[in-house]
Coordinates of C-alpha atoms in Angstrom, one line a residue:
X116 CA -84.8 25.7 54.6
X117 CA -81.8 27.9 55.6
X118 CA -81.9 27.5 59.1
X119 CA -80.5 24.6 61.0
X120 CA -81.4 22.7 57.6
X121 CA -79.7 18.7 57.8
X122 CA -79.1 18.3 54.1
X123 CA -75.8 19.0 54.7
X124 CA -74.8 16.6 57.6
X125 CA -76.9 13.8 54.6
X126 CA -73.9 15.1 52.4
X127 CA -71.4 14.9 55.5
X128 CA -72.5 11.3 56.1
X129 CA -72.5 10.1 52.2
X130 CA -68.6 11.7 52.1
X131 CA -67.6 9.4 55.3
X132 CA -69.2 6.4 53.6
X133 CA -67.7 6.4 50.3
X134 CA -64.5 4.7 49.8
X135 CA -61.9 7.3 49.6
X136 CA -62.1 9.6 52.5
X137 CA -59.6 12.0 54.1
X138 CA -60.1 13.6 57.3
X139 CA -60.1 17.1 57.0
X140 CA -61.7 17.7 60.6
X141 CA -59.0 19.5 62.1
X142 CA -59.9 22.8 60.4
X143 CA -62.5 23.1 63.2
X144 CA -59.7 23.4 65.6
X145 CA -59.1 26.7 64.0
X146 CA -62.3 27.9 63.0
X147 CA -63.1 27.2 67.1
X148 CA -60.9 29.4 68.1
X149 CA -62.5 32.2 65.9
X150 CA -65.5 32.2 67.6
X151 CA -67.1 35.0 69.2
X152 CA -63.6 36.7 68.1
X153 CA -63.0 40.1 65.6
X154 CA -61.4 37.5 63.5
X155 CA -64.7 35.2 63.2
X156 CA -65.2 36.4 59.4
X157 CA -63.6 34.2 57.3
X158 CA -63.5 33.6 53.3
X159 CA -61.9 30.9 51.7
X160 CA -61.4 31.3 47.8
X161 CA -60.3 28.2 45.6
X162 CA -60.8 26.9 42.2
X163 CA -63.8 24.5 41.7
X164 CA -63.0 20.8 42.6
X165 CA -60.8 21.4 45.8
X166 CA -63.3 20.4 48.0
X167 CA -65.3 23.6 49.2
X168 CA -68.5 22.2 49.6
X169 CA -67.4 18.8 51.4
X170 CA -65.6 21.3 54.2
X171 CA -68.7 22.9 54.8
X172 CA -70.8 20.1 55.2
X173 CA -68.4 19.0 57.5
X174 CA -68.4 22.1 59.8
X175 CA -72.3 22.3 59.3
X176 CA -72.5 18.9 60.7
X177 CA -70.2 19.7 63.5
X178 CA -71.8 23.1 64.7
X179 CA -75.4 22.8 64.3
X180 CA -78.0 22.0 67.4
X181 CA -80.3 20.7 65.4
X182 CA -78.2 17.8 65.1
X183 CA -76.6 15.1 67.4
X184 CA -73.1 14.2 65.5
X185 CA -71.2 13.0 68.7
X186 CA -70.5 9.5 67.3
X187 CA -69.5 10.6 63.7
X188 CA -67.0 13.2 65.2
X189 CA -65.8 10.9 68.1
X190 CA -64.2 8.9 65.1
X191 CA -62.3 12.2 63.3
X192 CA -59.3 13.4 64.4
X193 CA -60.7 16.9 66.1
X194 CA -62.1 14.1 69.1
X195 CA -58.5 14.6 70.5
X196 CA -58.7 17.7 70.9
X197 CA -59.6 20.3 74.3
X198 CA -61.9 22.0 72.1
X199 CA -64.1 19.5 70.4
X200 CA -67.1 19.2 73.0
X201 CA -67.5 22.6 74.0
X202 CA -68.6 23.6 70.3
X203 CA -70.1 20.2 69.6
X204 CA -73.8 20.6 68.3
X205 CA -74.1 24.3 70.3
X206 CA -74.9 26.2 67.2
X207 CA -77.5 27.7 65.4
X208 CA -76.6 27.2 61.5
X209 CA -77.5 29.8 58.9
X210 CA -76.9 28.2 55.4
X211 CA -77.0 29.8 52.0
X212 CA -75.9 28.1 48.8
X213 CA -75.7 31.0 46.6
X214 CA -75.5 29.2 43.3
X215 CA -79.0 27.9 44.2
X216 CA -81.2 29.3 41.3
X217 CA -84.6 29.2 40.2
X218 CA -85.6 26.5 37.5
X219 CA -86.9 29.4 35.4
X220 CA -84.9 32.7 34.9
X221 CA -85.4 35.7 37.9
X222 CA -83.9 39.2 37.9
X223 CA -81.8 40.1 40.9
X224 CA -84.2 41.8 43.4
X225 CA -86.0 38.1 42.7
X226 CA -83.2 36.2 43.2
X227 CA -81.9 38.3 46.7
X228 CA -85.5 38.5 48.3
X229 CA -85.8 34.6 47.8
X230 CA -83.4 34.3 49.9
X231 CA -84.3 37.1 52.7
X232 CA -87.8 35.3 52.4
X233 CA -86.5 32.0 53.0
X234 CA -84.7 32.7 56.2
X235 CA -87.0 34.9 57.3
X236 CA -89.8 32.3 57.3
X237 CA -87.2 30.1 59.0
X238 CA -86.5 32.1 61.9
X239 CA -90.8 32.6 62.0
X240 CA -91.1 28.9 62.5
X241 CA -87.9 28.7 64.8
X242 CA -89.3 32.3 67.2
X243 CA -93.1 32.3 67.6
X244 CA -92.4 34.6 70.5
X245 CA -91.0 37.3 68.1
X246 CA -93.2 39.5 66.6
X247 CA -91.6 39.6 62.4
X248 CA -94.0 42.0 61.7
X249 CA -92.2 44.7 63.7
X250 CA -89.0 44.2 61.9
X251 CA -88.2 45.7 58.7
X252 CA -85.3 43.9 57.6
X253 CA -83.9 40.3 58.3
X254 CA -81.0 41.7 60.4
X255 CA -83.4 43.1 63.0
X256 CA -85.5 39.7 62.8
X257 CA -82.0 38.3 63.7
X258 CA -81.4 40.6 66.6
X259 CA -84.8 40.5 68.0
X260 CA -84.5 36.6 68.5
X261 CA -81.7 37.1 71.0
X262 CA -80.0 34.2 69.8
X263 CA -76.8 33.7 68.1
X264 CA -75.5 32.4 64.6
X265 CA -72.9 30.4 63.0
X266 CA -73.7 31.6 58.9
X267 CA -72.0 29.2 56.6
X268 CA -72.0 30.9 52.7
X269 CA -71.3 28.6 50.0
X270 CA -70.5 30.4 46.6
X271 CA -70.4 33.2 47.8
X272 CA -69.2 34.8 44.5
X273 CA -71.8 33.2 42.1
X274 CA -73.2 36.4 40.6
X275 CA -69.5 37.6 40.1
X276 CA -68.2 34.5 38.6
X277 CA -70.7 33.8 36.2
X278 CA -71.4 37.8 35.3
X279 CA -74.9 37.9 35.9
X280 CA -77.1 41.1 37.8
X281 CA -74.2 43.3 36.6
X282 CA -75.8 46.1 37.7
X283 CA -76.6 44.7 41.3
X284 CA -73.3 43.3 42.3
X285 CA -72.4 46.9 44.7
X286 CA -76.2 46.0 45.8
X287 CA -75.3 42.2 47.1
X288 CA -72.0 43.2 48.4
X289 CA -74.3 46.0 50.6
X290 CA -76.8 42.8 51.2
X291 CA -73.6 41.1 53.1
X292 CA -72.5 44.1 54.3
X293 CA -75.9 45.1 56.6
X294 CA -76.4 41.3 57.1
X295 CA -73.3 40.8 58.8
X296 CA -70.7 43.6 60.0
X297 CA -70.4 44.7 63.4
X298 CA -73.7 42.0 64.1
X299 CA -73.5 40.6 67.5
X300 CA -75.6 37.9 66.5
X301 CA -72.3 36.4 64.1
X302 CA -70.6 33.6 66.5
X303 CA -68.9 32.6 63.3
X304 CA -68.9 33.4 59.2
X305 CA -67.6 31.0 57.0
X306 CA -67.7 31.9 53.4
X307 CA -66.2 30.3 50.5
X308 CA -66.1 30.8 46.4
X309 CA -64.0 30.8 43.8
X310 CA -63.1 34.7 43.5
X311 CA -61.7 36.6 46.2
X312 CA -63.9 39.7 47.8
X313 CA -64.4 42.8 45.3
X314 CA -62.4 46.0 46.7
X315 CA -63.4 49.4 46.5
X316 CA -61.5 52.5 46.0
X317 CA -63.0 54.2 48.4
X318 CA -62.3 50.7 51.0
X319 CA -64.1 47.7 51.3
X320 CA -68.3 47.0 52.2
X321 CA -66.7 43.6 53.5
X322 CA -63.2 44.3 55.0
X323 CA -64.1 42.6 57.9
X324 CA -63.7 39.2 55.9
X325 CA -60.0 37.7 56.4
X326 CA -58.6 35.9 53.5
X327 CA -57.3 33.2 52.3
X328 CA -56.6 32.5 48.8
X329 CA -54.4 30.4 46.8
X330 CA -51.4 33.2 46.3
X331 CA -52.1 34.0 49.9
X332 CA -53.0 31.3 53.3
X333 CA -50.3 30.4 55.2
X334 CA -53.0 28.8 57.7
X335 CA -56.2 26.6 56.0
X336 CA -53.6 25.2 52.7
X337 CA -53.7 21.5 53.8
X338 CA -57.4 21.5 53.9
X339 CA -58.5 21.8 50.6
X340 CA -57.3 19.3 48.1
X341 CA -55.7 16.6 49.3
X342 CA -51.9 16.8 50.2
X343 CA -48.6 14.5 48.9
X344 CA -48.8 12.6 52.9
X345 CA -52.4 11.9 52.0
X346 CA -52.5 10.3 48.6
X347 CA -48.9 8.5 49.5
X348 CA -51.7 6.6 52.3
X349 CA -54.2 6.7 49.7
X350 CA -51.8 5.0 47.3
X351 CA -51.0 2.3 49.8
X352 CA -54.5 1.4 50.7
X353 CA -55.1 1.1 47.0
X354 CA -52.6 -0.2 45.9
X355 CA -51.7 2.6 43.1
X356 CA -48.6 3.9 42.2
X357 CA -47.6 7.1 43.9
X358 CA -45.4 8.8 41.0
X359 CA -48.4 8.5 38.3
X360 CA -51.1 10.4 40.5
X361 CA -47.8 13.0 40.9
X362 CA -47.0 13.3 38.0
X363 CA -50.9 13.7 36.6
X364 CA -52.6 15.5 39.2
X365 CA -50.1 17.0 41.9
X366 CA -48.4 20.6 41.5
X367 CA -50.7 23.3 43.0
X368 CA -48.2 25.1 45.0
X369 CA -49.1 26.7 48.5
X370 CA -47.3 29.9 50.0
X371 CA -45.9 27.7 52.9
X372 CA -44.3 24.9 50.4
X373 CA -47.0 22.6 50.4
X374 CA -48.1 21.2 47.1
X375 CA -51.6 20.1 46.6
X376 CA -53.4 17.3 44.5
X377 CA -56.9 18.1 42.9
X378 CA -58.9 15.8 44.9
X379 CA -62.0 14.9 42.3
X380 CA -59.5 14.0 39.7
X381 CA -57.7 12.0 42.4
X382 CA -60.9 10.2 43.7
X383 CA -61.7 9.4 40.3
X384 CA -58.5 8.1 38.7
X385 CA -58.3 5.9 42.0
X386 CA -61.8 4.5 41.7
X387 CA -61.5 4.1 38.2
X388 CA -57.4 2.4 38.6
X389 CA -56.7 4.9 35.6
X390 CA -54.7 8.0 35.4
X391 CA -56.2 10.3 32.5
X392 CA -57.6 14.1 32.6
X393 CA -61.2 14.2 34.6
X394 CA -61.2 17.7 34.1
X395 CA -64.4 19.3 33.3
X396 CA -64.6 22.5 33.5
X397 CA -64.8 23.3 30.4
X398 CA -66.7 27.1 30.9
X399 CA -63.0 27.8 32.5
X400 CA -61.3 27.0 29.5
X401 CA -62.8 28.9 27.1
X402 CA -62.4 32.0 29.3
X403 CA -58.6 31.1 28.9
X404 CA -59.3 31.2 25.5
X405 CA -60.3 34.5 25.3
X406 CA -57.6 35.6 27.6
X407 CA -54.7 33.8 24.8
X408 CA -56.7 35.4 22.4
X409 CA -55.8 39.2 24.1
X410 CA -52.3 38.3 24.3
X411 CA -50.2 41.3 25.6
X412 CA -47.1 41.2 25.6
X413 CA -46.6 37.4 24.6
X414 CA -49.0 35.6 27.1
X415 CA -49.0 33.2 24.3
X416 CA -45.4 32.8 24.3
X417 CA -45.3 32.2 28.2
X418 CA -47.8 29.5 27.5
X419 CA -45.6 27.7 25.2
X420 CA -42.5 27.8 27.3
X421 CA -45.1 26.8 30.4
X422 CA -46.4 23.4 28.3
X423 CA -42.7 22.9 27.3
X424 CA -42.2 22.5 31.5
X425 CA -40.5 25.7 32.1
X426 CA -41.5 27.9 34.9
X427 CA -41.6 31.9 33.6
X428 CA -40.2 34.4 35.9
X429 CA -42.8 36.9 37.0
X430 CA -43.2 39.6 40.1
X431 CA -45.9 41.1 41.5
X432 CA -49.0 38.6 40.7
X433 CA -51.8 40.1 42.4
X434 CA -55.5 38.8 43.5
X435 CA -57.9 38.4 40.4
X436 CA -60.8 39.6 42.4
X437 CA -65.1 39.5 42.2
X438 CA -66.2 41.7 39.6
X439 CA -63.1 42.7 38.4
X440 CA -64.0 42.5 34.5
X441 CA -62.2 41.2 32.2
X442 CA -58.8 40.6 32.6
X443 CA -56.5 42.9 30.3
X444 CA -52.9 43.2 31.1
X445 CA -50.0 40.3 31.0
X446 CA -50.6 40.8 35.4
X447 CA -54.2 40.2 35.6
X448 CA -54.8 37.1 32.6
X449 CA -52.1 35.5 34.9
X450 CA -54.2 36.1 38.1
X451 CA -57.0 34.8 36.7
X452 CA -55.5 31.7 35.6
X453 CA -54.3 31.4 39.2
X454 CA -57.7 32.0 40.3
X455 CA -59.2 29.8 38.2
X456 CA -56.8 26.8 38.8
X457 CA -55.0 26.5 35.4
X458 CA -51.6 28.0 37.1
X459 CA -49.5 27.9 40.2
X460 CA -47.3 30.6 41.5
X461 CA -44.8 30.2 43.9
X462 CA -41.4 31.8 44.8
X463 CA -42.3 34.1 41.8
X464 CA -42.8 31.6 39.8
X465 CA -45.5 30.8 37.4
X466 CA -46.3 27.3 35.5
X467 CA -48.5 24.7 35.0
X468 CA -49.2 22.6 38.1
X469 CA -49.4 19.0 36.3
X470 CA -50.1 16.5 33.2
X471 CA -54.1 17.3 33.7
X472 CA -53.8 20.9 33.3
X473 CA -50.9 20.6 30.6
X474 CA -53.1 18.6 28.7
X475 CA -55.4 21.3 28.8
X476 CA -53.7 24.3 27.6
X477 CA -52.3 21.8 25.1
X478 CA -56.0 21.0 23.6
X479 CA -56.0 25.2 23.8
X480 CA -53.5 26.2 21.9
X481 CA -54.1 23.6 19.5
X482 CA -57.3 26.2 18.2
X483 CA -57.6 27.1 15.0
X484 CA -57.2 30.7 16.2
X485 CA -53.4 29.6 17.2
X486 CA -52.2 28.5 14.2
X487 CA -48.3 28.7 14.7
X488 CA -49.0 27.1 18.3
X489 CA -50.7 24.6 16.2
X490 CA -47.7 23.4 14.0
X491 CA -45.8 23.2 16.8
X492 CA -47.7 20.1 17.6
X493 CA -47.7 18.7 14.5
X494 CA -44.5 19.1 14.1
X495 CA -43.4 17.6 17.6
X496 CA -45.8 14.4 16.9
X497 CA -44.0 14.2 13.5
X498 CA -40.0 14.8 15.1
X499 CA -41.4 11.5 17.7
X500 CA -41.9 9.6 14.8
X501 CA -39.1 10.0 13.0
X502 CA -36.4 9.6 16.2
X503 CA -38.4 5.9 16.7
X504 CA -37.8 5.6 12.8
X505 CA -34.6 6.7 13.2
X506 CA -35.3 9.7 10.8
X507 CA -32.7 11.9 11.5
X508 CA -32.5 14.1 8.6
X509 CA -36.4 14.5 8.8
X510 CA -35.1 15.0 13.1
X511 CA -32.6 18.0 12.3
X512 CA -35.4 19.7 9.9
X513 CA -38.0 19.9 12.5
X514 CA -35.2 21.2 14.9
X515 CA -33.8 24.0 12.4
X516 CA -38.1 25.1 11.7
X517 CA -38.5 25.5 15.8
X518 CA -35.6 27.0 16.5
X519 CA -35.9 30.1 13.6
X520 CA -39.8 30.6 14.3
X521 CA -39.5 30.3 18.3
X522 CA -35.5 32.6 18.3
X523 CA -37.7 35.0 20.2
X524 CA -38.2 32.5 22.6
X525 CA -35.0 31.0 23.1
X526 CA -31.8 32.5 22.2
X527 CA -29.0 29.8 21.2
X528 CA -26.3 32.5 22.6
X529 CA -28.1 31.0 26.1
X530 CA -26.6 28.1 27.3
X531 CA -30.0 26.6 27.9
X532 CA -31.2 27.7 24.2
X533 CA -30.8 24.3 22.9
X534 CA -32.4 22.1 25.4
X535 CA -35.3 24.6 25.4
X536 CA -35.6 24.0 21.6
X537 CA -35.2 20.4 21.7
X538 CA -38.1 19.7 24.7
X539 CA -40.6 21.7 22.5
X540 CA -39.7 19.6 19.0
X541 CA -40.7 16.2 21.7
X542 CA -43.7 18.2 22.9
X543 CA -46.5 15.5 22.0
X544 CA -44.2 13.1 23.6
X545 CA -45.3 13.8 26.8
X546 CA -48.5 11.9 26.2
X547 CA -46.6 8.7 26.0
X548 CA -43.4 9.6 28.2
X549 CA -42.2 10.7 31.3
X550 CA -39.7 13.1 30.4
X551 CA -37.1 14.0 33.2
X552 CA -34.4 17.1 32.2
X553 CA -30.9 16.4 33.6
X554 CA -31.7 13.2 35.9
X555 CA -29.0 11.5 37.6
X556 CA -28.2 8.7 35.8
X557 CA -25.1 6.4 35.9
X558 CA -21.6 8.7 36.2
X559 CA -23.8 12.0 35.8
X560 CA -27.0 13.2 34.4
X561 CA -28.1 13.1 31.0
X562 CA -29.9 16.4 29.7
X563 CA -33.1 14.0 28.6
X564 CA -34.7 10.7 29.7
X565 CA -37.6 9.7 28.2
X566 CA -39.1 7.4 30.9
X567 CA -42.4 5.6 28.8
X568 CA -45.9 6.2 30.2
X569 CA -46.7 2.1 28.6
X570 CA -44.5 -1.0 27.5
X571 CA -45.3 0.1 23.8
X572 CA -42.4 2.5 24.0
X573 CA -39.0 2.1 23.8
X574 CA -37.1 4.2 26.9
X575 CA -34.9 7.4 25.0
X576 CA -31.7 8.9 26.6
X577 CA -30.6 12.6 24.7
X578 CA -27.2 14.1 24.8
X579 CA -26.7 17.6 23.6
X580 CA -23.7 19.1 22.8
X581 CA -22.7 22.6 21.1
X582 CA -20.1 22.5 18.2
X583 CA -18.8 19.0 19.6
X584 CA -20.5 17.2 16.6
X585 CA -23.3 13.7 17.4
X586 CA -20.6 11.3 17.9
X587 CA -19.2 13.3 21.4
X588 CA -23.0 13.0 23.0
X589 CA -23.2 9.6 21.8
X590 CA -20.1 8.6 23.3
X591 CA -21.0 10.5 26.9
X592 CA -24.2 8.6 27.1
X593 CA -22.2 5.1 27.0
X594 CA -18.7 6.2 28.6
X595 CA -20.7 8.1 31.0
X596 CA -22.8 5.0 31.8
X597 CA -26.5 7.2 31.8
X598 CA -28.3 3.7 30.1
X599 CA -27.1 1.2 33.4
X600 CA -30.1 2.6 35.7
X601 CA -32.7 2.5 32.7
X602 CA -31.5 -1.3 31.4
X603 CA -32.6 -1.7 35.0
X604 CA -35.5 -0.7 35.2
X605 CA -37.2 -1.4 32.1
X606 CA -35.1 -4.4 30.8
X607 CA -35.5 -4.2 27.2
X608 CA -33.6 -2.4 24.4
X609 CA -32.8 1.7 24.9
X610 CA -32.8 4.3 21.7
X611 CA -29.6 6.8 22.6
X612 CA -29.8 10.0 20.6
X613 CA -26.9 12.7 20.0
X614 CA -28.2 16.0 18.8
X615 CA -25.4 19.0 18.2
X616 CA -25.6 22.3 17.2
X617 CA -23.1 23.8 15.4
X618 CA -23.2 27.5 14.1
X619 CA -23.5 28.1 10.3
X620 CA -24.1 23.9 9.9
X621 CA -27.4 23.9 11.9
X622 CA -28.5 20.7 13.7
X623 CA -27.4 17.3 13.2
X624 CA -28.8 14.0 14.9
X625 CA -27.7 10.4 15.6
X626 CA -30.1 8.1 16.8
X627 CA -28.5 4.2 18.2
X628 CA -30.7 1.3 19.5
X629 CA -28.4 -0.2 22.3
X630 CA -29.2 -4.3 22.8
X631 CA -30.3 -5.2 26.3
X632 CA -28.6 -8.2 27.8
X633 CA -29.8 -9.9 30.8
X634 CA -26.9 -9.8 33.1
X635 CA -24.7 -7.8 31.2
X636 CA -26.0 -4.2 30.8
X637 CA -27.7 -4.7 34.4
X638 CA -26.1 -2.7 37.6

């Protein structure tokens, strides 16, 4: 069924009764006040796992006649509002899940007339008094019942995003078009997907649609994924620690400010008491793939300096749109990674929102097709080893290999050239340490602290100097006091590291493992 179909409010109830739930009712406060407006079309595009379906269960169950949800909703937070009882269970519901396929494979005209026949029989069942058989297509069905519609779209963008009926995709677009625009019978369209709407040159078959996207809300951001407010409570009620979910699954950055959590990864690593990558999608990355594997104009590079924590610098990121092809230029890969979820953009900005996703593009460029990405990991794994061994010739050889393959990439006549080279040679160390760049420690900051992820570790504190020699950075860290707040915290023994750059005598190291003393070294 399409019409006034309860599968979804089943799905509404199972969300309430599971045991992480955050309200998200208050979008109907908004969406109410789009009814029977010009501005009722409204299309919601974010990457899979930010909770798309869940919101439109939730506004299915809220809308639809066919149901009587007054005591769920009396317990949300839209209850407080004027507006929640005069659209309470006073709408007609048109549903359409269009990633809903046949079991066996169907060409287009298939695939689009299932669905006309579908609600067509619907509204048959729903109006005996209307004659179908006068009406040619299933917009004048819809107009002869006299009746109005909320339509709720899920996936809107299936065909698009998974590049099937490519020679139909104008003909669907059309199919929305005819359906919906300028239809009196539309109190309200809600449509969401991954992939913004197609444009055409000659304008747009569905430029009625307002939307909102990830480079561009401003008004629905805090409803899809959860936000920092809501996993601090979700923290507390679970008694989790706030910073690891951060630092693992937090990052996605809205136009407003607000940064966002992937919700499924949250639910899982809370149910679970266990921070690690839940991401799945693995059909995304392999498209990335493909995109590292066009590289113009050093993506690739980018990439690095983006696992390596830096943000890069770039204008002008625009929408990576429904059938737009494959992505070719340095502008669009970008867009689609946005798209897709594998980057946030902010303040033209661009990096890698968090530990989940960094992990990701690790395991990416760790391909066979990226072989000098690739011995950048081995080598970082291998310049970890030897600072805990206290290796520091093997320490200084690493740094001297990175630093003349990735000179394009960092220029030591830039006063940030060394750190930039000394965070990719401790690269793989990020799977066992939190690694903070100039934190505020003791009299000043020291340019790394490596804060470890388990009790196996011992906590690291690097000074860098410039011509200075190993013993000057050594002596900061200590003089300086940077080790009092990390004997603090972690009460056991700290490895301080001086590394110095000097032109013409390359890199040098010094690695010291200072005694923790109870009493003594504490603040």
């Amino acid at each position: 069924m399409y019409l006034n179909n309860n599968e979804a409010y089943k799905n509404f109830i199972a969300l309430l009764n599971s045991e992480i739930f955050i309200d998200k009712s208050m979008i109907l406060k908004i969406l109410n006040k789009r009814i029977h407006t010009t501005n009722r079309f409204i299309c919601i595009t974010r990457p899979r796992r930010f909770g798309k379906s869940e919101i439109t269960n939730l506004i299915e169950s809220y809308y639809s006649k066919a149901l009587d949800t007054n005591s769920i909703f009396d317990t949300l937070n839209i209850s407080e509002e004027n507006c929640y009882t005069e659209h309470l269970n006073k709408y007609n519901i048109i549903k359409v899940d269009f990633s809903i396929k046949k079991e066996t494979s169907e060409d287009y005209t298939s695939y689009i007339n299932r669905i006309i026949n579908g609600i067509s029989d619907d509204l048959l069942l729903a109006y005996p008094e209307v004659d179908c058989a006068k009406c040619e297509t299933l917009s004048s069905k819809l107009v002869a019942t006299k009746d109005e519609f909320v339509f709720i779209f899920d996936e809107w963008d299936y065909i698009f995003n998974k590049g099937i009926y490519l020679n139909y995709h104008e003909d669907f677009l059309d199919f929305l078009r005819v359906l919906l625009k300028g239809r009196s019978y539309v109190s309200l369209c809600y449509m969401t997907g991954i992939l913004p709407i197609k444009k055409h040159s000659s304008g747009s078959a569905l430029n009625m649609f307002e939307e909102y996207t990830l480079l561009d809300d401003g008004v629905f951001e805090e409803f899809f994924g959860f936000t920092e407010q809501e996993v601090r409570s979700l923290c507390q009620q679970n008694k989790m620690g706030y910073n690891e979910l951060a630092y693992w699954y937090n990052g996605y950055k809205m136009e407003s400010g607000l940064k966002i959590f992937n919700p499924r990864s949250v639910n899982l690593a809370i149910m679970k008491k266990k921070c690690k990558s839940y991401w799945v999608n693995t059909g995304a990355m392999n498209e990335v793939l493909e995109y590292l594997e066009i590289d113009p104009m050093g993506v690739r590079d980018d990439i690095v300096r983006m696992v390596n924590h830096e943000e890069i610098e770039i204008e002008d990121i625009e929408e990576f749109r429904a059938g737009q092809g494959i992505p070719q230029t340095k502008e669009e890969i970008y867009s689609a990674m946005i798209t897709l979820g594998f980057l946030t953009y902010s303040d033209g900005l661009l990096s890698i929102p968090n530990k989940e996703l960094m992990g990701e593009f690790e395991k990416a460029l760790k391909d066979k097709s990226f072989s000098g990405e690739f011995d950048i990991f081995k080598e970082s794994r291998l310049m970890l080893q030897a600072t805990l061994s206290r290796d520091t010739e093997t320490m200084a050889k690493i740094l001297h290999n990175i630093h003349n393959r990735e000179i394009s990439l960092y220029d030591y006549n830039h006063e940030n050239g060394l750190s930039s080279v000394v965070s990719l040679a401790y690269l793989s160390a990020r799977s066992k340490y939190i690694i903070k760049k100039e934190e505020h420690t003791g009299k000043g900051r020291a340019d790394f602290i490596f804060h470890p992820l388990t009790s196996r570790y011992i906590p690291i504190i690097i000074e860098l100097k410039r011509g200075k020699g190993t013993q000057t950075a050594i002596d900061q860290i200590i003089n300086q006091e940077y080790t009092t707040t990390l004997f603090d915290r972690s009460k056991r023994n700290i490895l301080i590291v001086g590394i110095d750059y000097t032109e013409g005598k390359d890199h040098t190291c010094h690695v010291m493992e200072l005694e923790y003393r109870r009493g003594i070294n504490e603040v």
